[in-house]
Amino acid sequence: METGRCSLFQFHAESAAGQCSPHISQSPGIIVIVAAPLVLIILSHIISLTYLPSRPVRRTLSFSLGAASIAVSARQLPPPHHNHSTLAPCAGPFSAMLCLPCRKRIVLPISASSPPRPHADYKRRRAPMLLFVFAVLLGAAVVYAYKAEAALSAPWIPTAAARLFAQRPLPPPLDDTFLSSPRYTLPLRTRGRDIVDANGTRFKLASVNWYGASDELFVPGGLDVRHRDDIAATIRAMGFNSVRLPYSDELVVANPVIMPHLLSANRDLVGGRALDVLAAVVEALTARGVAVVVNNHITSAAWCCGADPCDAGWANDHLPAMLCRVRQTEEDWIRHWEEVMARFVNNSLVVGADLRNEVRGVWGTMTWDRWATAAERAGNRLLKMNPDWLVIVGGTESQNDLSGVGRRPVVLDVPDRVVYSAHVYSWSGWGSMGGRYAKRTYPSFVQAMRKNWAYLVEGGVAPVWVGEFGAPGRPGQGDANYWQNLLRYLKAVDADFGYWAINPRKPKDNEEETYSLLEDDWDTPVLDYRMKDMTELIRAGRR
C-alpha cells in the first residue's frame, strides 16, 4: 500500500492512510511572495561583493590614499573608489538601473596599484540584476506550486447521488457473483483478458484488502473487536466476492505466538501462532463463499512501503548483511510461499497467490525482465503444489508499470494461470510529464492507464487485477478528481479490482485508516461515494 491528499512538501510513503488538513491557510502564500525575492536580493548583495577589488582599494570610499587621479567614463569605472557624494546612485545592486544620470566625465582618486578594469563594473552590475530576476521568477513558481497544492487539498463536496446513496440501506450482495454460487465450476483459469471458470464463465474479482498479518503485530486487523466469522459475513454483505490477504516473510520466519489482547474477540485462537491465525481467517472467509488471494506484501513486518531497500524486492541478499533486519535469498522467498500455501492446497476457494507487493528499485533499476524471471520460478514451484492456483504478478515501479509484458510475458509450466496486477493511487504518476493522477484530466489519466497496464485488457491479451486503489472518506479536490477518473475508467473496461482497505485502524499504533470502508466496530459499512461507485462497479458489465 502505499498521497495525493498531502501537499507536495508533506508527501511520504505512509501517507496512503493519513490525511493532511484540507483547510490550508492562504497567509503563507503572502510570506512566500514577499520573502523569497527578498532573500535572494540579499544574496545578490553578498554575491555582488565578489566582483569588487580587494579590501585596500575599497577603503578609498572613506579616505584618500593620495593616489594619482585620472579621468574615466562612469561606464568604465572599476568598482567604486569615489566619494559617496560623487557617485552614490551608481553603487549597490540596482546600479544598472540608476546610473544613467552619472554617465559624464568625472575625476576620482583611485589606487595607483590597481589600474582600471574596463569590464569589471559591467559584470558587477549585471550579476545582481540577474539574481533579482531569478528571485522574482522563483518566487512566482513557488507561489504557483503552493496554490496548486492548496487547490488539490480543498474539501470536496459529495455529489447529490453520493449523498442519496448514504441515506439508503446498502444493496444486498449479488449471490451469483460469488464462487460458492452454482453458476461457477472450479478451477479458475485465464482466457484472453478475463478470469473464467472451467466452463468459460467469467469470474470478476471484486476484492477488498484485509491487512494486518504483514505488519508488526503479525495478525489481521479486527480480531480484537469482532469474531472472524462475523467480519467475513460483513465483507460478503458489502458485495465483495474476494479478499486480498497480505503476509510478511518475517511472519513465516518468526511465526510468533500472537498476543492474547489482539485476539480478545476470537478466544479460540488465543495461544495460536501467526500462521495458525492467518489460516483461521482464510477458513472463515472461504466458509462464507468469499475467495481468497494470498499476498506476499513485505519482507520485514512493517507498514508498506517505505524507502527501505531491504523490502523493495523479493530478495535482499545482494545488500550488506548489517542493513537488513530480515535477510533472504530468492530461494528463501519461494520456500516461505510454499510454507504458507501448503495449508491451503485443499481449499478450493483459495484461488491465487499474489507473488509480491510493489516491486521497485532506485530510479527504475528494477527491470521487468529480472522480476518476470523470478516470478516464473516462484509460480512454477507453487503450481507443482496445486496446478489450479492463479499466479498474480504485479508490475514494477511500485506495481504501476506493466508495459514490459507486451514484449516479455510471464510464461508458466501450466498455461492460462497468469494474472497481472496494477496499483493506482492519487499520487501515482508523480515525476512524469503529466504529473500525479490527482491533477490529471480524464484523457490524460486514460492515456497513462493504457500505457502502464490497460493495453493488456483492451487488447484482450491478459487479465489485469487492479489490486490496490483507494481514497479517504473526506477527500480533497485532488482525491476526488483521481477517484472519479479511475472509477469511470474501471467501469468502462469492466476491470477486476481490489480496494484498499476494509480496516478502520492501522495495527501497530491504532491509527485511523482514512481509506477504511468500515466503522471502528468492524460491522457498520461507511456508505459514501466510494461504496456507491464500487457497488456500481461490481454490477458493471455482468456477462
XYZ file of C-alpha atoms in Angstrom:
543
model
C 0.000 0.000 0.000
C 1.264 2.920 -0.337
C -0.683 10.521 -1.273
C -2.276 12.881 -3.237
C -4.171 14.216 -0.220
C -0.967 15.717 1.194
C 0.812 18.779 -0.009
C 3.935 18.460 -2.067
C 6.048 19.123 0.996
C 4.206 16.648 3.191
C 4.379 13.620 0.921
C 5.731 10.433 2.462
C 5.367 6.759 1.838
C 2.904 6.101 4.657
C 0.555 8.912 3.729
C -1.702 6.459 1.942
C -3.593 6.037 5.169
C -3.021 9.536 6.554
C -4.731 12.748 5.656
C -3.380 16.243 5.572
C -5.679 19.035 6.652
C -7.971 20.181 3.847
C -8.084 23.659 5.382
C -4.896 25.356 4.265
C -4.375 28.985 5.182
C -3.543 31.279 2.321
C -1.413 33.575 4.505
C 1.785 31.529 3.944
C 1.411 32.376 0.269
C 1.916 36.060 1.116
C 5.021 35.147 3.082
C 6.392 33.203 0.139
C 5.651 36.051 -2.274
C 7.482 38.581 -0.127
C 10.199 36.502 1.478
C 11.576 34.501 -1.450
C 12.531 37.510 -3.617
C 13.860 39.458 -0.621
C 16.049 36.594 0.484
C 17.531 36.264 -2.979
C 18.015 40.033 -3.291
C 20.050 39.938 -0.090
C 22.042 37.084 -1.568
C 22.607 39.199 -4.663
C 24.167 41.910 -2.492
C 26.501 39.376 -0.966
C 27.431 37.824 -4.292
C 27.997 41.233 -5.855
C 30.799 41.855 -3.364
C 32.776 39.095 -5.010
C 33.108 41.329 -8.086
C 34.708 44.157 -6.072
C 38.505 44.650 -5.898
C 40.435 43.733 -2.782
C 39.669 45.462 0.509
C 42.559 48.050 0.429
C 41.158 49.557 -2.751
C 37.599 49.701 -1.315
C 38.870 51.805 1.566
C 39.187 54.734 -0.854
C 35.432 55.154 -0.360
C 36.060 56.672 3.059
C 39.522 58.257 2.728
C 42.084 59.125 0.094
C 45.167 57.053 -0.387
C 46.860 60.012 -2.086
C 46.993 58.159 -5.347
C 47.048 59.760 -8.756
C 43.753 60.870 -10.261
C 42.604 60.025 -13.740
C 39.565 60.890 -15.841
C 37.417 57.969 -16.855
C 33.882 57.282 -18.036
C 31.451 56.088 -15.403
C 30.617 53.081 -17.613
C 34.271 52.010 -17.495
C 34.896 52.573 -13.801
C 36.350 49.765 -11.748
C 34.406 49.040 -8.522
C 33.913 52.294 -6.586
C 36.948 54.294 -5.326
C 34.946 57.521 -5.375
C 33.471 59.798 -2.781
C 29.888 58.866 -1.805
C 28.645 62.319 -2.737
C 30.006 61.991 -6.240
C 28.568 58.645 -7.370
C 26.253 57.370 -4.650
C 23.458 56.330 -7.041
C 25.903 54.193 -9.012
C 26.634 51.772 -6.212
C 24.622 48.771 -4.997
C 22.656 46.003 -6.658
C 20.414 48.365 -8.668
C 23.307 50.335 -10.201
C 22.446 49.115 -13.691
C 19.109 50.931 -13.446
C 20.219 54.023 -11.520
C 23.464 55.101 -13.199
C 22.197 56.657 -16.402
C 22.429 60.187 -14.938
C 26.007 59.517 -13.922
C 27.401 58.940 -17.412
C 29.656 62.016 -17.501
C 33.316 62.660 -17.212
C 34.428 62.853 -13.593
C 37.691 62.831 -11.700
C 38.093 60.240 -8.944
C 41.003 59.101 -6.817
C 41.995 55.502 -7.430
C 44.806 53.348 -6.257
C 47.890 53.514 -8.393
C 48.463 49.848 -7.655
C 45.041 48.869 -9.093
C 44.624 50.049 -12.689
C 41.076 50.317 -14.084
C 39.472 47.141 -15.475
C 37.189 48.081 -18.387
C 34.570 45.302 -17.924
C 34.602 44.790 -14.162
C 31.936 47.385 -13.448
C 29.613 45.904 -16.107
C 29.971 42.434 -14.649
C 29.438 43.682 -11.122
C 26.246 45.478 -12.069
C 24.781 42.711 -14.235
C 25.053 39.860 -11.695
C 22.737 41.340 -9.025
C 20.144 42.238 -11.641
C 20.116 38.675 -12.995
C 19.766 37.341 -9.490
C 16.874 39.716 -8.865
C 15.070 38.471 -11.973
C 15.759 34.907 -10.939
C 14.365 35.650 -7.473
C 11.145 37.022 -8.933
C 10.695 34.028 -11.251
C 11.485 31.556 -8.489
C 9.086 33.268 -6.134
C 6.332 33.162 -8.739
C 6.959 29.448 -9.356
C 6.851 28.649 -5.632
C 3.622 30.578 -5.198
C 2.042 28.853 -8.195
C 3.018 25.403 -6.872
C 1.742 26.254 -3.416
C -1.594 27.469 -4.686
C -1.966 24.429 -6.935
C -1.364 22.116 -3.971
C -3.781 24.107 -1.833
C -6.434 23.773 -4.529
C -5.973 19.975 -4.609
C -6.404 19.828 -0.838
C -9.550 21.960 -0.759
C -12.527 19.937 0.583
C -14.640 18.125 -1.984
C -18.419 18.303 -1.658
C -20.109 14.932 -2.349
C -22.488 14.806 -5.278
C -26.249 14.582 -4.806
C -26.133 10.935 -5.931
C -23.479 10.117 -3.305
C -25.497 11.823 -0.577
C -28.617 9.919 -1.598
C -26.715 6.601 -1.554
C -25.574 7.323 2.026
C -29.182 7.721 3.156
C -30.325 4.320 1.928
C -29.540 0.783 3.099
C -26.666 -0.951 1.349
C -27.989 -3.009 -1.583
C -27.859 -6.763 -0.924
C -24.956 -8.659 -2.482
C -25.388 -10.471 -5.770
C -25.077 -14.127 -4.814
C -24.219 -15.203 -8.342
C -21.020 -13.142 -8.215
C -19.543 -15.479 -5.569
C -17.649 -18.660 -6.375
C -19.903 -20.547 -3.972
C -22.750 -19.962 -6.444
C -23.873 -22.894 -8.657
C -23.107 -20.592 -11.557
C -19.398 -21.421 -11.315
C -17.413 -24.596 -11.748
C -13.870 -24.618 -10.396
C -10.985 -24.364 -11.069
C -10.379 -20.906 -12.450
C -8.146 -20.121 -15.393
C -7.485 -17.216 -17.738
C -8.820 -16.629 -21.222
C -7.763 -13.508 -23.030
C -8.494 -10.550 -20.771
C -10.739 -12.487 -18.356
C -10.571 -14.889 -15.457
C -13.034 -17.700 -16.213
C -14.234 -20.917 -14.608
C -13.955 -24.410 -16.033
C -16.966 -23.752 -18.304
C -15.690 -20.417 -19.584
C -17.958 -18.247 -17.398
C -16.242 -15.048 -16.401
C -15.457 -14.556 -12.704
C -14.670 -10.912 -11.889
C -12.502 -10.347 -8.842
C -14.387 -7.744 -6.788
C -11.994 -7.680 -3.869
C -11.129 -5.781 -0.726
C -7.810 -5.832 1.154
C -7.808 -7.045 4.761
C -4.378 -6.253 6.144
C -2.525 -6.706 9.415
C -0.654 -10.001 9.059
C 2.051 -8.179 7.119
C 2.519 -5.587 9.875
C 4.456 -5.551 13.144
C 1.797 -7.385 15.154
C 1.533 -10.296 12.678
C -2.253 -10.544 12.869
C -5.107 -9.494 10.564
C -6.867 -6.445 11.956
C -10.115 -6.515 13.892
C -9.777 -9.849 15.687
C -9.740 -7.974 18.990
C -13.073 -6.329 18.117
C -15.175 -8.923 16.330
C -15.158 -12.630 15.551
C -13.571 -13.517 12.238
C -16.732 -15.289 11.030
C -18.733 -12.105 11.540
C -16.152 -9.952 9.743
C -16.247 -12.395 6.826
C -20.058 -12.155 6.771
C -19.845 -8.337 6.691
C -17.393 -8.426 3.780
C -19.785 -10.639 1.834
C -22.752 -8.429 2.721
C -20.878 -5.448 1.266
C -20.719 -7.288 -2.068
C -17.014 -8.193 -2.166
C -16.556 -11.703 -3.521
C -12.863 -11.989 -2.678
C -10.223 -10.770 -0.220
C -6.566 -9.971 -0.747
C -4.826 -11.129 2.433
C -1.234 -9.879 2.879
C 1.533 -11.506 4.930
C 5.201 -10.699 5.561
C 8.187 -13.011 5.194
C 9.078 -12.213 8.791
C 5.759 -13.744 9.862
C 6.844 -17.031 8.280
C 10.375 -16.883 9.699
C 9.384 -15.920 13.257
C 5.837 -17.327 13.386
C 5.339 -15.793 16.836
C 2.571 -16.519 19.299
C 0.011 -13.745 18.853
C -0.521 -11.566 21.934
C -3.815 -12.515 23.629
C -5.291 -8.998 23.675
C -5.126 -8.929 19.872
C -7.461 -11.930 19.791
C -9.901 -10.869 22.513
C -12.921 -11.381 20.213
C -11.548 -14.724 18.987
C -10.749 -16.551 22.217
C -10.429 -19.886 20.457
C -7.290 -18.576 18.752
C -5.530 -17.388 21.922
C -2.179 -19.138 22.229
C -2.014 -19.734 18.495
C 0.887 -18.721 16.300
C 0.746 -16.225 13.451
C 0.424 -18.811 10.664
C -2.372 -20.579 12.568
C -4.306 -17.326 12.963
C -3.809 -16.461 9.290
C -5.128 -19.885 8.302
C -8.154 -19.458 10.594
C -9.022 -16.148 8.906
C -8.757 -17.780 5.484
C -11.065 -20.592 6.593
C -13.600 -18.074 7.921
C -13.671 -16.221 4.602
C -13.957 -19.263 2.380
C -16.660 -20.746 4.629
C -18.741 -17.693 3.672
C -18.067 -18.262 -0.017
C -15.502 -15.443 -0.209
C -12.498 -16.318 -2.360
C -9.001 -15.536 -1.041
C -5.878 -14.302 -2.804
C -2.833 -14.580 -0.537
C -0.292 -11.786 -0.977
C 3.396 -11.644 -0.047
C 3.406 -7.990 0.965
C 6.785 -7.200 2.502
C 9.920 -8.857 3.873
C 10.205 -7.237 7.326
C 6.924 -6.966 9.199
C 6.005 -3.276 8.892
C 3.684 -0.839 7.187
C 4.427 -0.918 3.484
C 6.013 0.753 1.693
C 8.884 2.986 2.688
C 12.344 3.639 1.330
C 13.989 0.586 2.917
C 15.838 -1.223 0.088
C 15.625 -4.472 2.072
C 11.893 -4.607 1.358
C 11.916 -3.302 -2.210
C 12.118 -6.743 -3.805
C 11.627 -10.413 -3.109
C 15.292 -10.981 -2.169
C 17.823 -8.770 -0.417
C 20.917 -10.957 -0.117
C 22.741 -8.641 -2.541
C 22.729 -5.947 0.151
C 25.144 -5.712 3.120
C 24.099 -8.095 5.891
C 24.046 -5.336 8.515
C 21.481 -3.374 6.502
C 18.577 -5.833 6.559
C 16.795 -6.973 9.717
C 15.285 -9.907 7.812
C 17.674 -11.191 5.208
C 16.526 -13.592 2.495
C 17.506 -15.067 -0.830
C 15.156 -15.773 -3.705
C 15.085 -19.401 -2.604
C 14.071 -18.331 0.921
C 11.246 -16.256 -0.548
C 9.923 -19.203 -2.557
C 10.152 -21.555 0.430
C 8.168 -19.083 2.534
C 5.491 -19.136 -0.153
C 5.434 -22.936 -0.073
C 5.100 -22.983 3.706
C 2.162 -20.558 3.652
C 0.288 -22.152 0.757
C 0.741 -25.731 1.989
C -2.090 -25.023 4.429
C -4.493 -24.197 1.600
C -3.808 -26.855 -1.008
C -7.190 -28.476 -0.418
C -9.197 -25.260 -0.043
C -10.653 -24.637 -3.497
C -11.647 -21.037 -2.677
C -8.033 -20.029 -2.093
C -7.727 -19.152 -5.744
C -4.428 -17.375 -6.155
C -1.006 -16.248 -4.992
C -0.137 -12.554 -5.451
C 3.603 -13.102 -5.573
C 4.964 -9.776 -4.313
C 3.666 -6.355 -3.430
C 5.022 -3.277 -5.228
C 8.373 -4.470 -6.550
C 10.594 -1.434 -7.047
C 14.156 -0.225 -7.378
C 16.052 3.042 -7.064
C 15.343 5.255 -10.078
C 13.959 2.431 -12.177
C 16.746 -0.060 -11.508
C 14.286 -2.936 -11.046
C 13.882 -4.267 -14.573
C 10.798 -6.123 -15.735
C 12.891 -8.980 -17.149
C 14.528 -9.633 -13.798
C 11.223 -9.644 -11.933
C 9.415 -11.729 -14.576
C 12.112 -14.403 -14.374
C 11.827 -14.622 -10.579
C 8.024 -14.717 -10.832
C 8.237 -17.668 -13.212
C 10.440 -19.612 -10.798
C 8.125 -18.982 -7.853
C 4.962 -19.548 -9.873
C 6.115 -22.887 -11.236
C 7.047 -24.107 -7.753
C 3.605 -23.188 -6.420
C 1.836 -24.802 -9.360
C 3.603 -28.066 -8.546
C 1.747 -27.927 -5.218
C -1.607 -27.071 -6.824
C -1.915 -26.546 -10.587
C -5.291 -24.818 -10.141
C -3.985 -21.662 -8.484
C -3.806 -18.379 -10.328
C -0.368 -16.768 -10.199
C -0.636 -12.999 -9.888
C 2.318 -10.882 -10.989
C 2.415 -7.168 -10.210
C 4.143 -4.517 -12.232
C 7.439 -2.851 -11.413
C 7.781 0.739 -10.188
C 5.620 0.020 -7.128
C 3.185 -2.011 -9.247
C 2.467 0.881 -11.604
C 4.270 -0.387 -14.699
C 3.286 -3.459 -16.731
C 4.495 -2.038 -20.018
C 7.156 -4.765 -20.311
C 4.596 -7.575 -20.538
C 3.962 -6.866 -24.211
C 7.481 -7.885 -25.201
C 8.233 -10.293 -22.356
C 5.177 -12.024 -20.838
C 5.388 -14.297 -17.820
C 5.181 -17.896 -19.074
C 4.474 -20.746 -16.645
C 4.614 -24.506 -16.982
C 0.827 -24.655 -16.572
C -0.847 -22.500 -19.226
C -3.619 -19.950 -18.593
C -2.667 -19.224 -14.995
C -1.068 -15.754 -15.125
C -2.989 -12.701 -13.942
C -1.206 -9.356 -13.858
C -1.775 -6.736 -11.192
C -1.538 -2.940 -11.074
C -1.886 -0.401 -8.252
C -3.340 3.048 -8.894
C -3.395 5.852 -6.311
C -3.874 9.601 -6.477
C -0.135 10.224 -6.039
C 0.805 7.674 -8.703
C 2.314 9.305 -11.751
C 4.483 11.715 -9.782
C 7.648 12.656 -11.666
C 6.015 12.070 -15.059
C 5.238 14.757 -17.622
C 1.516 14.571 -16.861
C 2.032 14.724 -13.101
C 0.205 12.908 -10.349
C -3.172 11.392 -11.084
C -4.774 13.743 -8.574
C -4.386 16.623 -11.016
C -4.871 14.943 -14.397
C -7.721 15.326 -16.833
C -9.628 12.201 -17.812
C -7.970 11.866 -21.256
C -4.511 12.224 -19.676
C -5.390 9.678 -16.998
C -6.682 7.153 -19.542
C -3.545 7.600 -21.617
C -1.414 6.715 -18.586
C -3.557 3.660 -17.778
C -3.257 2.373 -21.328
C 0.493 2.856 -21.351
C 1.035 1.179 -17.975
C -1.385 -1.766 -17.947
C -4.760 -1.290 -19.650
C -3.421 -2.170 -23.102
C -3.445 -5.781 -21.885
C -7.157 -5.594 -21.069
C -8.323 -3.514 -24.000
C -6.312 -5.654 -26.390
C -7.614 -8.915 -24.931
C -4.068 -10.034 -24.085
C -4.317 -10.925 -20.383
C -6.344 -10.176 -17.234
C -5.202 -7.282 -15.058
C -6.409 -7.033 -11.480
C -6.196 -3.501 -10.063
C -5.281 -4.978 -6.714
C -4.928 -1.703 -4.809
C -6.589 1.673 -5.105
C -8.403 3.843 -2.608
C -9.348 7.275 -1.336
C -10.198 8.907 2.001
C -13.688 9.281 3.364
C -13.228 13.068 3.419
C -11.390 13.709 0.173
C -9.833 16.852 -1.192
C -10.420 18.045 -4.727
C -7.382 16.121 -5.957
C -8.519 12.861 -4.359
C -11.988 13.285 -5.823
C -10.615 14.036 -9.283
C -8.443 10.913 -9.192
C -11.292 8.761 -7.887
C -13.801 9.953 -10.472
C -11.350 9.374 -13.321
C -10.321 5.938 -12.073
C -13.814 4.615 -11.354
C -15.111 5.966 -14.633
C -12.376 4.060 -16.436
C -12.696 0.857 -14.382
C -16.405 0.789 -15.179
C -15.680 1.439 -18.857
C -13.300 -1.538 -19.141
C -15.159 -3.662 -16.547
C -11.945 -4.272 -14.614
C -11.173 -6.728 -11.831
C -10.361 -4.734 -8.703
C -9.240 -4.808 -5.068
C -9.966 -1.832 -2.804
C -7.539 -0.772 -0.053
C -8.834 -1.378 2.602
C -11.539 -2.775 4.883
C -9.589 -1.955 8.089
C -10.750 1.036 10.142
C -7.450 1.153 12.066
C -3.789 0.536 11.402
C -2.466 -2.263 13.604
C 0.577 -1.006 15.483
C -0.489 2.355 16.924
C -4.233 2.026 16.380
C -4.050 4.979 13.990
C -7.141 5.813 11.966
C -7.230 4.331 8.468
C -8.889 7.104 6.498
C -9.397 4.803 3.492
C -11.498 2.372 5.539
C -14.871 1.071 4.406
C -15.909 0.045 7.949
C -16.507 1.946 11.162
C -14.483 1.071 14.259
C -16.964 -1.643 15.219
C -15.852 -3.713 12.174
C -19.551 -4.084 11.384
C -21.011 -0.828 10.077
C -20.196 -0.024 6.434
C -19.188 3.515 5.556
C -21.827 4.445 2.997
C -20.321 7.201 0.922
C -19.179 7.985 -2.613
C -16.686 5.103 -2.577
C -19.187 2.361 -1.762
C -21.628 3.891 -4.227
C -19.129 3.644 -7.070
C -17.870 0.187 -6.107
C -21.407 -1.141 -5.843
C -21.914 0.065 -9.398
C -18.559 -1.400 -10.461
C -19.460 -4.818 -9.030
C -22.604 -4.812 -11.155
C -20.966 -3.370 -14.272
C -20.723 -5.459 -17.420
C -22.098 -8.685 -15.984
C -21.847 -11.387 -18.585
